[in-house]
Coordinates of C-alpha atoms in Angstrom, one line a residue:
X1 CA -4.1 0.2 -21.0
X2 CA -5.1 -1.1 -17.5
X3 CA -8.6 -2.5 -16.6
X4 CA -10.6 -4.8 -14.0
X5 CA -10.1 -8.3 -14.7
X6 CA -13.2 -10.3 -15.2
X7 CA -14.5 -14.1 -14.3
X8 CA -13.6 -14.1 -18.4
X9 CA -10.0 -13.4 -17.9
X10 CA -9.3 -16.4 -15.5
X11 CA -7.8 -18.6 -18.3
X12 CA -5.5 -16.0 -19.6
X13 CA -4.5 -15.1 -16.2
X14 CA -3.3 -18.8 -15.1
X15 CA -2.4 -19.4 -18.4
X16 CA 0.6 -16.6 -18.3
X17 CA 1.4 -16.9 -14.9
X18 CA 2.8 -20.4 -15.4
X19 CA 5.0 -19.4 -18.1
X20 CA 7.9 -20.6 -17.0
X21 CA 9.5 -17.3 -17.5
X22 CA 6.7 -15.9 -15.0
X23 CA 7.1 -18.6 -12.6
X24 CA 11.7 -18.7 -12.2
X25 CA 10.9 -15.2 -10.9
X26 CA 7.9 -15.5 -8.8
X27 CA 8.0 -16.8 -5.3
X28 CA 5.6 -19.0 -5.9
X29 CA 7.3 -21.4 -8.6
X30 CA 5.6 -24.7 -9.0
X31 CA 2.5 -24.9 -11.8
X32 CA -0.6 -23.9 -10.9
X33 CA -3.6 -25.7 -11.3
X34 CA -7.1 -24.7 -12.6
X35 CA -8.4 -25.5 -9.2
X36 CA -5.8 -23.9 -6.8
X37 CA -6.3 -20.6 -9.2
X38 CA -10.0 -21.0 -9.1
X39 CA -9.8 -21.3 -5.3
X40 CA -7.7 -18.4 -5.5
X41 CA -9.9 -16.0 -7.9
X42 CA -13.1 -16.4 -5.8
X43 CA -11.4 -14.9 -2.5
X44 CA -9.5 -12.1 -4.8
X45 CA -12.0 -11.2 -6.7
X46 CA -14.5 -10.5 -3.7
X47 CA -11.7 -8.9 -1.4
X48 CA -11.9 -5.1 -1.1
X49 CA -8.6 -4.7 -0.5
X50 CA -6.8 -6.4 -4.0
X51 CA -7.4 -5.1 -7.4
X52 CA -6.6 -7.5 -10.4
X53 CA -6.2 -5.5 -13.8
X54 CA -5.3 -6.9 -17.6
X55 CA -2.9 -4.8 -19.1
X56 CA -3.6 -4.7 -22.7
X57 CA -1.3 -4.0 -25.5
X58 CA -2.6 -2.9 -29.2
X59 CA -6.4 -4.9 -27.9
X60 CA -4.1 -7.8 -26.8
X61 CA -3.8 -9.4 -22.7
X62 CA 0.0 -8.7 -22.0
X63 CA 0.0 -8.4 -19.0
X64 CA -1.3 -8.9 -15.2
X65 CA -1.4 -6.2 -12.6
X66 CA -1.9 -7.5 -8.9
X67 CA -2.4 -4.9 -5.8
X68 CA -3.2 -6.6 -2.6
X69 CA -3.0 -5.2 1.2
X70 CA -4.7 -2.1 0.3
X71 CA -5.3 -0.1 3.5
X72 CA -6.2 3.3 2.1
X73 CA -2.8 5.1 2.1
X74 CA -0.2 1.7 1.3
X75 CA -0.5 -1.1 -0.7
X76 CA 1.3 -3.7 -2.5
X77 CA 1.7 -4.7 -5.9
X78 CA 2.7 -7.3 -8.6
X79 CA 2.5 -8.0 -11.8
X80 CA 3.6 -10.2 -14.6
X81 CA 3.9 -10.2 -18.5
X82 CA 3.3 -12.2 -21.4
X83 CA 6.6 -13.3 -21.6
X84 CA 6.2 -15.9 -24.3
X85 CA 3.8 -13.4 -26.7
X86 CA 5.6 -10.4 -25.9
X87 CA 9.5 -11.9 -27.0
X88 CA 7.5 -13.2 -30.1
X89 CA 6.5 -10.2 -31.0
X90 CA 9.8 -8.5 -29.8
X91 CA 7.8 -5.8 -27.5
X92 CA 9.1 -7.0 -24.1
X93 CA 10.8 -3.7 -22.8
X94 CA 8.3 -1.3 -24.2
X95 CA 5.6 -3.4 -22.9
X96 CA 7.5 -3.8 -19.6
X97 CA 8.3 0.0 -19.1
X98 CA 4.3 0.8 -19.9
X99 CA 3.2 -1.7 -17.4
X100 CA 5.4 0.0 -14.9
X101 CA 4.2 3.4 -15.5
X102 CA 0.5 2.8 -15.8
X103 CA 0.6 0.5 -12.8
X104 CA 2.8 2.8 -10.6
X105 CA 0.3 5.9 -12.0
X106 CA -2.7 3.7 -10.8
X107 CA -1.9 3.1 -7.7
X108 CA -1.0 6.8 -6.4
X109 CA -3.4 8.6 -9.0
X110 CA -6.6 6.2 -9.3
X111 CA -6.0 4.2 -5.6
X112 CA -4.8 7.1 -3.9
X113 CA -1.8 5.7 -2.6
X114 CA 0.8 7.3 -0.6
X115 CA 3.4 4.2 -0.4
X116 CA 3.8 1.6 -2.6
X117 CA 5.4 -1.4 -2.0
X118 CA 6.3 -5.3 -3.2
X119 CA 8.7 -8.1 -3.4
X120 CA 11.4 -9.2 -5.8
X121 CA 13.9 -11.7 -5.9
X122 CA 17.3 -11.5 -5.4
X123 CA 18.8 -13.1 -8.3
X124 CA 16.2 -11.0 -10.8
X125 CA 18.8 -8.6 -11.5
X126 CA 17.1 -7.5 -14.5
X127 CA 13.7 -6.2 -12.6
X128 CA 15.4 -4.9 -9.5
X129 CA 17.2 -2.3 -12.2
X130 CA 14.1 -1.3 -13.5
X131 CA 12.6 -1.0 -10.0
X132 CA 15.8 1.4 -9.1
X133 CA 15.0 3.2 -12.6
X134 CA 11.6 3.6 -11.4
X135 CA 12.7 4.9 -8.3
X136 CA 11.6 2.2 -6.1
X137 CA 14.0 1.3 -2.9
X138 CA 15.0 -1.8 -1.9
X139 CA 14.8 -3.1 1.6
X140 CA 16.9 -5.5 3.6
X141 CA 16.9 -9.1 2.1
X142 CA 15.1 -11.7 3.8
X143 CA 15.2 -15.6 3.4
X144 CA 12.7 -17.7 2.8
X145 CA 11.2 -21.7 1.9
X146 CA 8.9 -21.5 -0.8
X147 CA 7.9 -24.7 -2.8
X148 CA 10.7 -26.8 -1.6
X149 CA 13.8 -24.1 -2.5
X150 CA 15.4 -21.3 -0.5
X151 CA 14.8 -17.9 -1.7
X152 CA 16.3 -14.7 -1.1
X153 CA 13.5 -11.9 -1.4
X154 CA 13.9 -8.2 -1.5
X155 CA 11.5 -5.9 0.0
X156 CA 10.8 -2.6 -2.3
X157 CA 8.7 0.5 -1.7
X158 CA 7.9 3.7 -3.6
X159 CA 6.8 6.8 -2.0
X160 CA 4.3 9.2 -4.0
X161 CA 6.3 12.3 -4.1
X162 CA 9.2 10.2 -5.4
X163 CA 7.9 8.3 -8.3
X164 CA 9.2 9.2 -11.6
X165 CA 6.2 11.1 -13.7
X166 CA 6.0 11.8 -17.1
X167 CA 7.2 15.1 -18.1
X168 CA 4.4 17.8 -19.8
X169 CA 5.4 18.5 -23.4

């Protein structure tokens, strides 16, 4: 389940971003502090164009959905898990693949969307085979600096009419 994150949520959020699983596959890698994610929450949170949601699994936060650059018709998106929780508990890739589908169904179904698109590293080998299973397509690779490394990112996009829909039983 997906819903608006709240001033309440700000802990949680910060807290599983910086897992360090969270953060070797971000592009933004260093720990961040309660002020720089403060800083950050009061422009989000008032920006009509980015939507924050908690993604909850059996009444528990496991997850983080980010859309940003919302123009009406495209839009980004990112999101991260509760990687230490959710290997605890051994739910990773069912949590992973229902983060995926009720983001993805979000942003075309509840955001009207027509093109959905995002970043992912090069070396996360792992998420750019879920992307593909989720139809997305990459994009030429592109270098970057970010905190003090050199980064290979990935551009991906998903068009409406292609995603991957549930089928009617």
């Amino acid at each position: 389940m997906l819903r608006a994150a709240t001033d309440t949520d700000l802990d949680t959020i910060r807290r599983l971003r910086n897992q360090q699983a969270n953060r070797d596959v971000s592009i933004t890698a260093h720990e961040i502090s309660a002020d720089e994610h403060a800083a950050w929450w009061a422009k989000t949170s008032v920006d009509p164009s980015r939507r924050v949601l908690i993604y909850t699994r059996d009444g528990e936060t496991a997850g983080v959905v980010n859309f940003f650059d919302l123009d009406g018709s495209t839009g980004s998106w990112g999101f991260f898990l509760d990687a230490d929780g959710l290997a605890e508990r051994g739910e990773t890739l069912p949590a992973w693949i229902e983060i995926m589908r009720e983001a993805t169904a979000y942003a075309f179904d509840e955001l009207g969307l027509e093109v959905l698109t995002g970043e992912v590293l090069a070396h996360n080998t792992v998420v750019r085979q879920m992307n593909r299973r989720f139809r997305f397509t990459e994009g030429e690779p592109q270098q970057r600096y970010a905190d003090g490394r050199e980064i290979t990112v990935i551009p991906i996009s998903l068009r409406k009419q292609d995603r991957r829909t549930q089928r009617k039983r």
